[in-house]
C-alpha positions as MATLAB code, in Angstrom:
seq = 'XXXXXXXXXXXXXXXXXXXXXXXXXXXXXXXXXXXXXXXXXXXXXXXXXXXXXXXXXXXXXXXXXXXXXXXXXXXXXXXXXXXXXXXXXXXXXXXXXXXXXXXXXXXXXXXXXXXXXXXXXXXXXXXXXXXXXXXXXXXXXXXXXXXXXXXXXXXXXXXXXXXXXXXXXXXXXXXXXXXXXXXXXXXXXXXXXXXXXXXXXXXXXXXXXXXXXXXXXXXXXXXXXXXXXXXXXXXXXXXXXXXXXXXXXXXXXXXXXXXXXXXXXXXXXXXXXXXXXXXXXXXXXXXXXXXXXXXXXXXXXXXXXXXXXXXXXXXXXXXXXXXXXXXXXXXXXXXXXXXXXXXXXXXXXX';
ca = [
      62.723  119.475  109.001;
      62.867  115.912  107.260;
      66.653  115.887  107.790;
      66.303  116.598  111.718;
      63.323  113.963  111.941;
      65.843  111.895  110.192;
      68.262  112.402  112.522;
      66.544  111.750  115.485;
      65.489  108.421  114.081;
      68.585  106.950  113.172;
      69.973  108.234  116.810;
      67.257  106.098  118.584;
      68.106  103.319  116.110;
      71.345  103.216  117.773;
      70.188  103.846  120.969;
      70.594  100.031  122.773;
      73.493   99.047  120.446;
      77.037   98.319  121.112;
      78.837  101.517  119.979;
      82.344  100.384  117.822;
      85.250  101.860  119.152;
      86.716  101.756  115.477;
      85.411  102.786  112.028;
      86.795  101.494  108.713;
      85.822  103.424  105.819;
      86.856  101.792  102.625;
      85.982  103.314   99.539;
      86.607  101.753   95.944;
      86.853  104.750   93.465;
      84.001  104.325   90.502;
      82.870  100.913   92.034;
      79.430  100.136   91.237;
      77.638   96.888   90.628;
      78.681   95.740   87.338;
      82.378   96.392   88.785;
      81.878   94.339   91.960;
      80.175   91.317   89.792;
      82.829   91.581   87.541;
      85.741   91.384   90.334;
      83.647   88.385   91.547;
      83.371   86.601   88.156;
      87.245   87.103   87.708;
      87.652   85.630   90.736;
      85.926   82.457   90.066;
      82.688   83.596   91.610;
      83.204   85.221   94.919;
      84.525   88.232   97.046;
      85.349   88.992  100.699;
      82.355   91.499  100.043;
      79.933   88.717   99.981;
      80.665   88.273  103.827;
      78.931   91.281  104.567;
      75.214   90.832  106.107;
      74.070   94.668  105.713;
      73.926   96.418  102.934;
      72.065   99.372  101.859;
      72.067  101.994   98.437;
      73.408  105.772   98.518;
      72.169  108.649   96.093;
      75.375  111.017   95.169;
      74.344  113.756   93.396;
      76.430  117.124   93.870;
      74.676  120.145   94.341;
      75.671  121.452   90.930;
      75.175  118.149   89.036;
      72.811  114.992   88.830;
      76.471  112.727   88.543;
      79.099  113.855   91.280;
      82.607  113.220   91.236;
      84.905  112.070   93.475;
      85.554  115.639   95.345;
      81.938  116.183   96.108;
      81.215  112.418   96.884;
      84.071  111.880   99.181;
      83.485  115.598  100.787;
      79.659  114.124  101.419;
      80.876  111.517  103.010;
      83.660  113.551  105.151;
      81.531  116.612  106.201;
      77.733  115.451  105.666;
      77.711  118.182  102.891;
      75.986  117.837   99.256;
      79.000  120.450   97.761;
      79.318  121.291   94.336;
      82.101  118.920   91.815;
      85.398  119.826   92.448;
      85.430  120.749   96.309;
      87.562  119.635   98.741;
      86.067  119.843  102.178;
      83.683  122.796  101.397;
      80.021  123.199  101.424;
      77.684  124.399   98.583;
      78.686  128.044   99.775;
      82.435  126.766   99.709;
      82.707  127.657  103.386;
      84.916  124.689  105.196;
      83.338  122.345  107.025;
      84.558  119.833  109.478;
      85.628  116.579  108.474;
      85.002  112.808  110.213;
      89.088  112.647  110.482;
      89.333  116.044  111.962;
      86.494  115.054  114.694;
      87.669  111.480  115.259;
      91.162  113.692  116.029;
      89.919  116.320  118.380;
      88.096  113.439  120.350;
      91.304  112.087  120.941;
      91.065  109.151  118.540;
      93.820  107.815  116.130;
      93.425  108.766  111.896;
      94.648  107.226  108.988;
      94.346  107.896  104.967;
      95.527  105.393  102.847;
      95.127  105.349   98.956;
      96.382  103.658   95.356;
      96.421  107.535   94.351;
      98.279  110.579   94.908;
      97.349  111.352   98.995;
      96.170  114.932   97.958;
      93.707  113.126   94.934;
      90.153  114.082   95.433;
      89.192  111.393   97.437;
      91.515  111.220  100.726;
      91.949  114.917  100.439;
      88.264  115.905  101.158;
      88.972  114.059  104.601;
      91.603  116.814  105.703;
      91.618  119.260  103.485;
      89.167  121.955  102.377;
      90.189  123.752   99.016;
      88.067  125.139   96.204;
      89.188  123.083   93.015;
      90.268  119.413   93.625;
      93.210  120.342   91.402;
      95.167  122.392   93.934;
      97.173  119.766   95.068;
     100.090  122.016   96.663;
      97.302  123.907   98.897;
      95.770  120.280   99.985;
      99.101  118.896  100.566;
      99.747  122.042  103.187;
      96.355  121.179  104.812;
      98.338  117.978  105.921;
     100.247  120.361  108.002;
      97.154  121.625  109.823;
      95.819  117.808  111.694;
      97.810  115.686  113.320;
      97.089  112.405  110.991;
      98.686  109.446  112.451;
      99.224  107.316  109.345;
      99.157  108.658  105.464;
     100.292  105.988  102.671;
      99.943  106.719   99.124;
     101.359  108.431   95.891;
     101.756  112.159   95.755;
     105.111  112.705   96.584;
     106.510  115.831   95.001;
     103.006  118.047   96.176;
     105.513  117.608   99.611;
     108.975  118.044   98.659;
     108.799  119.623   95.357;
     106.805  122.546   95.519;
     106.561  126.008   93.253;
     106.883  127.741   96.997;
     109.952  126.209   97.588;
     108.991  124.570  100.803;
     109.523  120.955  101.711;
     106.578  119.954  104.036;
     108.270  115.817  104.592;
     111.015  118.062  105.954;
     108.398  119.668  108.473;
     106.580  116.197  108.771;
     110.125  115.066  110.056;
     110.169  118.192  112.787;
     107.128  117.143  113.770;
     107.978  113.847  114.846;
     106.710  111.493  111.569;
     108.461  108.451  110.614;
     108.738  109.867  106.794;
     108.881  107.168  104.002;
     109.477  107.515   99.854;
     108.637  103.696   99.995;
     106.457  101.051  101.398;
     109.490   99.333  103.139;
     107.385   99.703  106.398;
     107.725   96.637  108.316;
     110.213   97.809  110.710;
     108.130  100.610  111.970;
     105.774   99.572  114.726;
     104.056  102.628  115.777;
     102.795  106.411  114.274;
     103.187  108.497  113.482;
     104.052  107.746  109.725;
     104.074  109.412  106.001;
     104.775  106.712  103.623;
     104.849  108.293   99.721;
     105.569  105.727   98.111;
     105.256  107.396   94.438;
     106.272  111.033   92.901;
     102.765  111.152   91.930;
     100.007  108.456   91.060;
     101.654  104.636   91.961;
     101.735  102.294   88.999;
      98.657  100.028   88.476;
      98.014   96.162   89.814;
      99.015   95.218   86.084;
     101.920   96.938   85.981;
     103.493   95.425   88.761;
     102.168   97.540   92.408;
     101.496   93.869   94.102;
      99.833   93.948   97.151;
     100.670   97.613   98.166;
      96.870   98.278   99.256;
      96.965   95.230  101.339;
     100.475   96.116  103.120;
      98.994   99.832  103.672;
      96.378   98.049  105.458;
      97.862   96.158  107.137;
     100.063   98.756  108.419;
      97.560  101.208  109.272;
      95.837   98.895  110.695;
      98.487   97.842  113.558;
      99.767  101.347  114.259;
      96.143  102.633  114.493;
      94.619  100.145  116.560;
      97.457  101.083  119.571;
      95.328  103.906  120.680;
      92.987  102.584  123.595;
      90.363  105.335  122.456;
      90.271  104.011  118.937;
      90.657  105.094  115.406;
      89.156  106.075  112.240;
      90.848  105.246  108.993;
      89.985  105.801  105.211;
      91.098  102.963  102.723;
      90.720  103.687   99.031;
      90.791  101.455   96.105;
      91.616  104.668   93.852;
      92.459  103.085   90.538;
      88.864  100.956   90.126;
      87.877  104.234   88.960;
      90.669  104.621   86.159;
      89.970  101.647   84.917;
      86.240  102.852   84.219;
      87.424  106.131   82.215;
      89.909  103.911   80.157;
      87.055  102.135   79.302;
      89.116   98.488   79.884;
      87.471   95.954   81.537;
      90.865   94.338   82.738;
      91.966   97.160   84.445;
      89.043   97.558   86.888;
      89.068   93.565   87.222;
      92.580   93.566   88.824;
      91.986   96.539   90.438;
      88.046   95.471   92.286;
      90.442   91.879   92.998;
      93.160   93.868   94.831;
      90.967   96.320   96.753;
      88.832   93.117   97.755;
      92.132   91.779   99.173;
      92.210   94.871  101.987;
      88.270   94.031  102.374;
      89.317   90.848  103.492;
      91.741   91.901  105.636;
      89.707   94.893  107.118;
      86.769   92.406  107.633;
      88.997   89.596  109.898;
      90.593   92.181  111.871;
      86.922   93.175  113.425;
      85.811   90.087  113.279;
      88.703   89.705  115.769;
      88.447   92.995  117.576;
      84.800   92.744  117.943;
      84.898   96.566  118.710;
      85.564   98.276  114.613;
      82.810   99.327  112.001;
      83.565   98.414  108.706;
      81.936  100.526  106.009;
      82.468   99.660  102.174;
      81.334  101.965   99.520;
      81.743  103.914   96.285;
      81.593  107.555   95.494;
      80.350  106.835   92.237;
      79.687  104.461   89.012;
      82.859  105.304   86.514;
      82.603  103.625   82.592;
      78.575  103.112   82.431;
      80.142   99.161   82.706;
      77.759   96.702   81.613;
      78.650   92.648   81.796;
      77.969   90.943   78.321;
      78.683   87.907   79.344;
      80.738   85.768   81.597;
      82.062   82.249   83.177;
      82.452   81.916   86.711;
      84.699   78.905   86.338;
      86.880   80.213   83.901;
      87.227   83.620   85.292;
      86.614   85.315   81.687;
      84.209   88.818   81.954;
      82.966   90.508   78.530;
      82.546   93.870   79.571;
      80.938   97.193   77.587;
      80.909  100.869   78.181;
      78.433  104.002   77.375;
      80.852  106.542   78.750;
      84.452  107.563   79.664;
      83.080  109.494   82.845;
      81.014  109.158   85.442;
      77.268  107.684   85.354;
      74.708  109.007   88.001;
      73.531  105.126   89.360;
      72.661  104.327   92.802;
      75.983  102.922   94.861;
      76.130  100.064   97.121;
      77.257  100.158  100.977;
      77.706   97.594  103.089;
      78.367   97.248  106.583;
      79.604   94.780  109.076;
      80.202   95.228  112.603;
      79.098   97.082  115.933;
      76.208   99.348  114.568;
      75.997   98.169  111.168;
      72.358   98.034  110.634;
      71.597  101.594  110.020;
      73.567  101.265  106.954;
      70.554   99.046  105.175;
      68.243  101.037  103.146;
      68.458  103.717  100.833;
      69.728  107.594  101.508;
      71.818  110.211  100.512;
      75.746  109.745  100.562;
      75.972  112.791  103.199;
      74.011  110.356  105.626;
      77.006  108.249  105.998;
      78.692  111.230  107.554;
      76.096  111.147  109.997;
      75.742  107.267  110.834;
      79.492  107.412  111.177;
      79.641  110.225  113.478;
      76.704  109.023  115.668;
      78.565  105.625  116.164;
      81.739  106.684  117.120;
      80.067  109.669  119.159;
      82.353  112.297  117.899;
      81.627  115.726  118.192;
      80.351  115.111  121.789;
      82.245  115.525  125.314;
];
């Protein structure tokens, strides 16, 4: 009953408001407060984040655990389902549920995925796919078969081509009419649909050399997507935030929290533009228990600490900016962004 009074109140909260036509859903992997401050300190004291004007707190429990991970947080996000660790699209019951990408496509509306991960990784995979374990990447990647995404860019290569059934699904991409890529040499191509892979599995990190790869699968998405008259809905993740947080190394999730801040940026001037695109920014989760020891804004320098190699069960940030970006302020559970999503772009309605 409180979840249907709560729905009917944030419904009449939009009620009046300019409904976006577009809905950016960026999502930096393990990002919680101590890693945004410490991508701002890096970065000699601000972030593109600090141009957003609504900004609110999500609870992420799973329904098996007091700390989720990224299957059931990003499956919470996708289907409006609390689900237990490890599923990929499921509910509690592990019955499938439908996902924001697969209602944004039945409504006619252009979809994207784009990650620093492997594509069939926990997090873009509960968007499209709806598996049991988050580690059967060959049955995720064959989900990708089953809705017409317009634009996929990430790591994950071989789940596609080299498979233990033999089958070569960027072979059936191809039949199907996809501009299929094993690189992000992308400029050339104009319009969707598109598979860009750009790694056999997980692409290198920000230190190692990726550049701005997250910004030119943005960027990319971004123009293809925004074609359709009817609009789009695209998932951005900062995947490798996160990695930095079990490795316990402050530098890592720096660099990382920097670059992912770059497609923020990016995201952020294109509706300022467009006037007609939601921008969402969030976290599934706190990775590291990272705590800042000390700092210097000038110099850039962070001393960072740790309590854990996994995953800590704090409160995450969201901000908004945007047509319809006020219900996003306050504080609720991560399967109501599901619903404030799906209320603004009206999906799931004639």
């Amino acid at each position: 009953m409180k979840k249907i009074i709560a729905l009917c109140l944030l419904s009449a909260s939009l009620m009046g408001q300019k409904a976006p036509k577009n809905v950016i859903l960026l999502i930096g992997d393990g990002m919680g407060v101590s890693q945004i401050y410490a991508g701002l300190t890096a970065n000699r004291g601000h972030l593109n984040l600090e141009r957003m004007k609504v900004i609110g707190f999500h609870k992420n429990q799973a329904s098996d655990n007091y700390v989720t991970d990224s299957a059931a947080g990003a499956t919470a996000f996708a289907t409006g389902k609390q689900t237990y660790n490890g599923a990929i699209g499921l509910d509690s019951l592990k019955v499938p549920s439908v996902t924001l990408l697969e209602m944004a496509e039945q409504k006619g509306l252009s979809t994207g995925l784009v990650s620093t991960c492997d594509i069939t990784d926990a997090t873009p995979s509960s968007f499209i796919a709806h598996q049991l374990k988050r580690s059967m990447h060959e049955e995720i990647a064959l989900d990708f078969m089953k809705t017409p995404v317009d634009v996929v860019i990430g790591g994950g290569r071989k789940y596609f081509e080299k498979r233990k059934d033999g089958m070569n699904l960027l072979d059936t991409l191809r039949k199907k009419g996809y501009q299929v890529q094993s690189t992000l040499d992308v400029d050339g191509i104009t319009k969707g649909p598109l598979v860009a892979l750009y790694a056999e599995e997980n692409p290198i990190k920000v230190m190692e050399g990726r550049g701005d790869a997250l910004l030119k699968s943005t960027k990319k998405s971004l123009e293809i997507l925004h074609q359709n008259k009817k609009g789009f809905f695209v998932m951005i993740e900062g995947s490798q935030i996160d990695w930095g947080g079990h490795a316990n190394d402050t530098d890592y999730i720096i660099t990382e929290m920097v670059d992912f801040d770059k497609s923020i940026g990016y995201a952020l001037d294109f509706a300022a533009k467009d006037k007609e695109t939601l921008v969402v920014i969030t976290a599934d989760h706190e990775t590291g228990g990272f705590a800042l020891m000390g700092g210097n804004m000038k110099t850039g320098e962070v001393k960072g600490a740790f309590t854990t190699k996994g995953h800590t069960g704090q409160m995450i940030p969201v901000f908004a900016y945007g047509p319809g970006a006020e219900v996003f302020g306050g504080i609720y559970n991560n399967y109501d962004i599901f619903t404030k999503i799906k209320l603004a772009l009206k999906l799931g309605q004639k």
